[in-house]
Tab-separated table of C-alpha atoms in Angstrom:
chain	number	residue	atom	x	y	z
A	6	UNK	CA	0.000	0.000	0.000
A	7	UNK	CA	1.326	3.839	-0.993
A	8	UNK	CA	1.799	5.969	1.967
A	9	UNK	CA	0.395	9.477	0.462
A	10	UNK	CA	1.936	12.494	1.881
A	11	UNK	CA	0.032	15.708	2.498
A	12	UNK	CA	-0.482	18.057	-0.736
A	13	UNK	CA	-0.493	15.146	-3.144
A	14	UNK	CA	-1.850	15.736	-6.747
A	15	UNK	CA	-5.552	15.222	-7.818
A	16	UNK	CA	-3.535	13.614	-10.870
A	17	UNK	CA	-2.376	11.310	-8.393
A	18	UNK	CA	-5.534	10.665	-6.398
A	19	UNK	CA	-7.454	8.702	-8.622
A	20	UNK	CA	-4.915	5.342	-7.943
A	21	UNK	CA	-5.333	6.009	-4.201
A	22	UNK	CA	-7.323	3.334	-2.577
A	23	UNK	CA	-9.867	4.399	0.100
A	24	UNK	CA	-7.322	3.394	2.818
A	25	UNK	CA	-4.701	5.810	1.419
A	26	UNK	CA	-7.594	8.532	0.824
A	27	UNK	CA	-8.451	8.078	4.561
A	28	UNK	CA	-4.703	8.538	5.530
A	29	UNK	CA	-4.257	11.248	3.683
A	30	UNK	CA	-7.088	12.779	5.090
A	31	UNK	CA	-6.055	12.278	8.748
A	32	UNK	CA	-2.282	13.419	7.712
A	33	UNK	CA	-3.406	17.034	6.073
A	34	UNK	CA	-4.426	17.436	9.809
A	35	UNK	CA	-0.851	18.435	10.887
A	36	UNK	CA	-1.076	20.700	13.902
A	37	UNK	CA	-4.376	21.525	13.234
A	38	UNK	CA	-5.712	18.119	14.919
A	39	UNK	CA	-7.018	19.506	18.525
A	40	UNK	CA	-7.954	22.882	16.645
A	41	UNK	CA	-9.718	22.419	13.348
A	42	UNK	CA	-9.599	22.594	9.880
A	43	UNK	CA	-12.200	23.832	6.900
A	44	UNK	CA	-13.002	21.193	4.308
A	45	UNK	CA	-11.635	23.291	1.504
A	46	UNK	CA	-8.170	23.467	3.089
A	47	UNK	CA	-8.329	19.562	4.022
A	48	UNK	CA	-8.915	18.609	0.286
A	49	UNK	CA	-5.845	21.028	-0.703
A	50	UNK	CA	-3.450	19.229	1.378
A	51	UNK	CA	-4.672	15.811	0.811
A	52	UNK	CA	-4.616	16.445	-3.002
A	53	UNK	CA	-7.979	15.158	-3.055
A	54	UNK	CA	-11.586	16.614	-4.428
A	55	UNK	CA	-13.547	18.479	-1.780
A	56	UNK	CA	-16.502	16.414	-2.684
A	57	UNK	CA	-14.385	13.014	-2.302
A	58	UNK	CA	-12.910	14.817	1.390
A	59	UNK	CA	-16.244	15.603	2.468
A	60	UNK	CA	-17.436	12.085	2.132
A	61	UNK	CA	-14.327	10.482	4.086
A	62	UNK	CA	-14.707	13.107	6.747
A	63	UNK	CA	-18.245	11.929	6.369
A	64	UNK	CA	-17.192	8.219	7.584
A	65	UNK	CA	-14.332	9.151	9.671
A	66	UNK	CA	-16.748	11.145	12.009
A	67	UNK	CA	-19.663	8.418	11.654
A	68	UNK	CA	-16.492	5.881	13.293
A	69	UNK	CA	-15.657	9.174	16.217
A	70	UNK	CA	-12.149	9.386	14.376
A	71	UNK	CA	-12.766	13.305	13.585
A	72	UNK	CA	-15.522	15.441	14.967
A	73	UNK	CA	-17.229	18.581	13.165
A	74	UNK	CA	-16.832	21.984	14.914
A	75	UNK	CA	-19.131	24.471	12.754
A	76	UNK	CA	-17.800	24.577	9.565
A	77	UNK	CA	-14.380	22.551	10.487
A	78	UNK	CA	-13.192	19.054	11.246
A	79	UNK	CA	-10.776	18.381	14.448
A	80	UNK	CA	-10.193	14.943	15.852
A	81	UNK	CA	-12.834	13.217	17.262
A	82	UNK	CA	-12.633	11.572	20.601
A	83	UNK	CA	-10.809	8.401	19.507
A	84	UNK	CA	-7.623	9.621	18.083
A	85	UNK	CA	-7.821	12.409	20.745
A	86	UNK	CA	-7.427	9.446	23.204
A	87	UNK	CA	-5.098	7.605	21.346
A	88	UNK	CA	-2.983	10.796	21.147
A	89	UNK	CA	-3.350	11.683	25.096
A	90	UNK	CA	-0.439	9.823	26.297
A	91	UNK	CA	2.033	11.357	23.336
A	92	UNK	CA	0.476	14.468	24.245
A	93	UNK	CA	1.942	14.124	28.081
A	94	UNK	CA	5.266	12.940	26.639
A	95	UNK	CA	5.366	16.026	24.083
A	96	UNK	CA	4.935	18.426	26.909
A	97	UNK	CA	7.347	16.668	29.547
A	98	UNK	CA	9.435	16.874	26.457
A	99	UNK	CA	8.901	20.240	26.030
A	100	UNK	CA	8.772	21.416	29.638
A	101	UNK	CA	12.778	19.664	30.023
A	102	UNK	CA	13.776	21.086	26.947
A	103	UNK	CA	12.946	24.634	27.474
A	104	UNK	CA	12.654	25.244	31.483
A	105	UNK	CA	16.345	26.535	31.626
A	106	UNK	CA	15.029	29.215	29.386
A	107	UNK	CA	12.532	29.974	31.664
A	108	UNK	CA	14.723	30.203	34.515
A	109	UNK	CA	16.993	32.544	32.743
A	110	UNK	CA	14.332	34.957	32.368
A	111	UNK	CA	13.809	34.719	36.079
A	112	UNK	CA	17.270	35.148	36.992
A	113	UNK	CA	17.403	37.879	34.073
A	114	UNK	CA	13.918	39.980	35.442
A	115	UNK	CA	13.004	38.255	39.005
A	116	UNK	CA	9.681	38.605	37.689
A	117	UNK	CA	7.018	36.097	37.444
A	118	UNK	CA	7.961	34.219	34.513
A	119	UNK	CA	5.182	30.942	32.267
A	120	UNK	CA	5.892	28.677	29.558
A	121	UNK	CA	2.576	28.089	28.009
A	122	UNK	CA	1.536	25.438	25.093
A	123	UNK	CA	-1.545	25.496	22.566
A	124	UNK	CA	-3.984	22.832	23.252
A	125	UNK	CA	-7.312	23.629	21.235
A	126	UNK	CA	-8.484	27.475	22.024
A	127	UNK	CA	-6.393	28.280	25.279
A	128	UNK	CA	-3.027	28.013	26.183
A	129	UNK	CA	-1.810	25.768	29.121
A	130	UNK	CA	0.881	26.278	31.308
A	131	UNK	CA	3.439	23.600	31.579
A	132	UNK	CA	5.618	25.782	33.961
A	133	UNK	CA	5.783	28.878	36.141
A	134	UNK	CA	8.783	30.313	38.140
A	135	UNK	CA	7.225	32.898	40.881
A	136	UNK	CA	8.533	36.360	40.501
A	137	UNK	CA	9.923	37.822	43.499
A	138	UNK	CA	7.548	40.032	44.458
A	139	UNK	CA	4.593	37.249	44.014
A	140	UNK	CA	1.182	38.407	41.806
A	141	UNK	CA	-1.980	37.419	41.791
A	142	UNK	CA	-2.271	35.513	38.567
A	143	UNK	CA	-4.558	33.300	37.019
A	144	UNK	CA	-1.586	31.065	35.419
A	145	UNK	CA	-0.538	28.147	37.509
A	146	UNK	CA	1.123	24.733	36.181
A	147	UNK	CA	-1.159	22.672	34.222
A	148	UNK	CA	-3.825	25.130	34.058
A	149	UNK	CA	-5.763	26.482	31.089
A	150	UNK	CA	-6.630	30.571	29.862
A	151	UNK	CA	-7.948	31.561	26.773
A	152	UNK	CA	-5.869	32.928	24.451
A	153	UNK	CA	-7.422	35.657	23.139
A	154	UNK	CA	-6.856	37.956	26.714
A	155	UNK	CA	-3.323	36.430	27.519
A	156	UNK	CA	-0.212	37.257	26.027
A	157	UNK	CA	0.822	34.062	26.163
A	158	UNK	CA	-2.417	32.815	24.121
A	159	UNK	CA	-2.174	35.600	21.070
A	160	UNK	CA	1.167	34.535	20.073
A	161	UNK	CA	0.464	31.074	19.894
A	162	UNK	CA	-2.532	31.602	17.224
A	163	UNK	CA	-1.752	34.824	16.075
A	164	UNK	CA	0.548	32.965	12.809
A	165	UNK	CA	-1.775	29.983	12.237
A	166	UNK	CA	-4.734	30.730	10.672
A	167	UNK	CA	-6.715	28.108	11.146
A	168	UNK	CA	-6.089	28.721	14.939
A	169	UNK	CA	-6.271	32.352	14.737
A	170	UNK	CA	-10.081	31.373	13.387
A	171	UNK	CA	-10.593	29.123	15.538
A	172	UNK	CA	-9.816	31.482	18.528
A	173	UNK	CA	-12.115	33.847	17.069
A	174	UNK	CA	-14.756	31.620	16.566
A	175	UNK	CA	-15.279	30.697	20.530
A	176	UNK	CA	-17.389	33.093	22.845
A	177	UNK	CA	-15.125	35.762	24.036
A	178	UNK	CA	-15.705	36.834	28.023
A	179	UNK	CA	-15.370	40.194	29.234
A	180	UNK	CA	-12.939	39.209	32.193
A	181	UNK	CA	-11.961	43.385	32.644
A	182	UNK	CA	-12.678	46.566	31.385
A	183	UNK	CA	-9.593	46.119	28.941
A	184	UNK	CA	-10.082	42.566	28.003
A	185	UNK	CA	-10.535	42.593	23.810
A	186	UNK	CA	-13.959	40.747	22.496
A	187	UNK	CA	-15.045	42.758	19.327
A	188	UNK	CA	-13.644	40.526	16.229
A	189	UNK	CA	-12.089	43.303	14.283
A	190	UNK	CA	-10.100	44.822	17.220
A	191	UNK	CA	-8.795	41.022	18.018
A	192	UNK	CA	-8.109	40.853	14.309
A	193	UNK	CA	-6.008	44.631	14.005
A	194	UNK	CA	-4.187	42.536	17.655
A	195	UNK	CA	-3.143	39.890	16.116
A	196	UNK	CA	-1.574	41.235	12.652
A	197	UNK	CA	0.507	43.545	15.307
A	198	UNK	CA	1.864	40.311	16.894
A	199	UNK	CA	2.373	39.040	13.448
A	200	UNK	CA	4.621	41.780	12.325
A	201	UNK	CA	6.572	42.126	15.756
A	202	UNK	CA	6.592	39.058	16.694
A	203	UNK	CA	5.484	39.916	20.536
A	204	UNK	CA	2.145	39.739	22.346
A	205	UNK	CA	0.523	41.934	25.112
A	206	UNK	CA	-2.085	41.082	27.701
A	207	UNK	CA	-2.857	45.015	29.034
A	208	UNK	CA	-4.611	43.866	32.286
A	209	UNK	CA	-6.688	41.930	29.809
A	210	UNK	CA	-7.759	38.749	32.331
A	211	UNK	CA	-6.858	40.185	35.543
A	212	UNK	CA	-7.214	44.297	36.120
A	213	UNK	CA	-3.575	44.421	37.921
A	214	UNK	CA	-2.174	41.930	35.952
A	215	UNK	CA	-0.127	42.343	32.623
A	216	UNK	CA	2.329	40.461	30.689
A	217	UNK	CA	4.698	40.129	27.573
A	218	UNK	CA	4.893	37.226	25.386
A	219	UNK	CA	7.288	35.728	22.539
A	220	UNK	CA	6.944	32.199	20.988
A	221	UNK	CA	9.604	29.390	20.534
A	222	UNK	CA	9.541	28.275	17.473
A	223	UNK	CA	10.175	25.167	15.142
A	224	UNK	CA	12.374	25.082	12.170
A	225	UNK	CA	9.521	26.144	10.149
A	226	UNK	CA	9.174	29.153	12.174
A	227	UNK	CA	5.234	27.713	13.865
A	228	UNK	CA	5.267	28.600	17.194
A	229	UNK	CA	5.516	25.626	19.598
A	230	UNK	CA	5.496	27.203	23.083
A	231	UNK	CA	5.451	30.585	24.449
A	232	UNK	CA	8.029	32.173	26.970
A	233	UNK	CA	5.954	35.020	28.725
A	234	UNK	CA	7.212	37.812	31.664
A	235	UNK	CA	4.466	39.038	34.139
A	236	UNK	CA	4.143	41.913	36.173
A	237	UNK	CA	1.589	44.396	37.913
A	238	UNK	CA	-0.371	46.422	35.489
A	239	UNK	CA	0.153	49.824	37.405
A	240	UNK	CA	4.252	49.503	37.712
A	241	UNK	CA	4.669	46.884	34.692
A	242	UNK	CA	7.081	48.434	31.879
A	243	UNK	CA	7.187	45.713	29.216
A	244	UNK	CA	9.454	47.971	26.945
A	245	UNK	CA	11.905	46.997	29.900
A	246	UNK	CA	12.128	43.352	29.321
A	247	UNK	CA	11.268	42.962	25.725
A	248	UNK	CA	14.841	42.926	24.318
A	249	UNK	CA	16.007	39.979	27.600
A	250	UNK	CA	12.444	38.220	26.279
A	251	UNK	CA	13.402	38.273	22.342
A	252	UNK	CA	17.220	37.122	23.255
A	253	UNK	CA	15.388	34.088	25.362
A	254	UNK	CA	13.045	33.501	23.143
A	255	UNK	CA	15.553	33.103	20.031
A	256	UNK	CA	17.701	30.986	21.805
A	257	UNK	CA	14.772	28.785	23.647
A	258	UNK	CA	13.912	28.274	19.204
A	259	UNK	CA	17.387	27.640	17.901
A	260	UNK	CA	18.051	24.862	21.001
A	261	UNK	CA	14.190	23.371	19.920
A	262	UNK	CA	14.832	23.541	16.236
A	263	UNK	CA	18.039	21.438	16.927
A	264	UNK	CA	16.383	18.768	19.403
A	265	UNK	CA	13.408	18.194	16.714
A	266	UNK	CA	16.239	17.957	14.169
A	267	UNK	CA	18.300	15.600	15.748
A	268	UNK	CA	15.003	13.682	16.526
A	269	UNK	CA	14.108	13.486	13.028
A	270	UNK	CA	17.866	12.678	11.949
């Protein structure tokens, strides 16, 4: 049996059997599995018709393999569960790879510092180091924020379309008088993060609370984790720890685009 890989040609498609059209199906995925994925985009990447995508998303969701989230696809509740235990392992992983980086930021700022992940619309945190004068912060290890009010949230999505939509597409709370909900505004937010490369949470999910955050990227530049500096809103001066963040940040990318390299080797 061929193994098709993920943009294959409709030229191609017609010798596929529906075992490889099902593959290639699940593999045009990528990282969008936990977030979601338009039917359109799907058939590009699979190199198959929409109509002939449409029916094996049909069957893979009759069989809980992918579920259907308005108008896009995500994995259903069986591969999620098959995937839970590699998802622990990816952020252990993750957590051992990059947590030096975190506490060089600490020792760099002594402010509260979070490495956050993406898992579906909010970002988790996988690790905290306290800051020395200690916040009240909605962030602890293992726990969950969305990401359109957290700094650490934006610049995980803010790159990715489909997960930029996918943001956008949940109900957006109110958490404080600064906190961004209106679509356009969240849309103007994230094309600033996408030219600077740096996200802001102004006192966005706590009032006294802001923060500055830069991703870690791959060695396709997609954003794998976020590296994030906390502070209180009324004495926080961002500008003050942006170039320490960026050096961190660049370095926390070059050492994961080397592990995932040598991984793949």
């Amino acid at each position: 049996m061929t193994t098709p890989t993920a943009d294959k040609t409709c030229a191609n498609a017609k010798d596929m059997t529906s075992v490889d059209k099902a593959v290639a199906v699940l593999r045009a995925f990528r990282r969008d599995a936990n977030n979601g994925i338009g039917v359109s985009e799907i058939a590009r990447r699979s190199g198959l018709s929409k109509s002939t995508a449409y029916r094996i998303l049909g069957n893979l969701e009759e069989n809980g393999m992918v579920e259907r989230v308005g108008t896009a696809y995500r994995f259903g509740t069986t591969l999620r569960g098959l995937g839970a235990q590699g998802t622990v392992a990816t952020h252990d992983r993750l957590r051992n790879l990059l947590t030096p980086f975190l506490t060089e930021l600490f020792s760099a700022t002594g402010m509260t510092v979070q490495l956050g992940v993406l898992e579906g619309t909010q970002v988790v945190y996988l690790n905290k180091l306290e800051g020395r004068t200690r916040l009240e912060t909605p962030s602890r290890i293992g726990g969950r924020m969305p990401t359109y009010c957290t700094g650490a949230g934006k610049v995980l999505v803010a790159s990715n379309s489909s997960e930029l939509e996918m943001a956008l597409a949940v109900p957006r709370q109110r958490w404080t008088d600064t906190t961004i909900t209106e679509e356009s505004k969240l849309r103007a937010e994230f094309a600033q993060i996408r030219r600077t490369g740096i996200a802001y949470d102004r006192g966005e999910c706590l009032t006294n609370l802001s923060c500055v955050a830069v991703p870690v990227t791959d060695g396709s530049g997609c954003p794998v984790a976020s590296l994030s500096i906390s502070g209180h809103t009324e004495t926080f001066r961002p500008r003050e720890v942006e170039y320490i963040l960026r050096t961190v940040g660049e370095a926390a990318s070059r050492t994961l685009t080397a592990a995932t390299q040598r991984q793949t080797a």
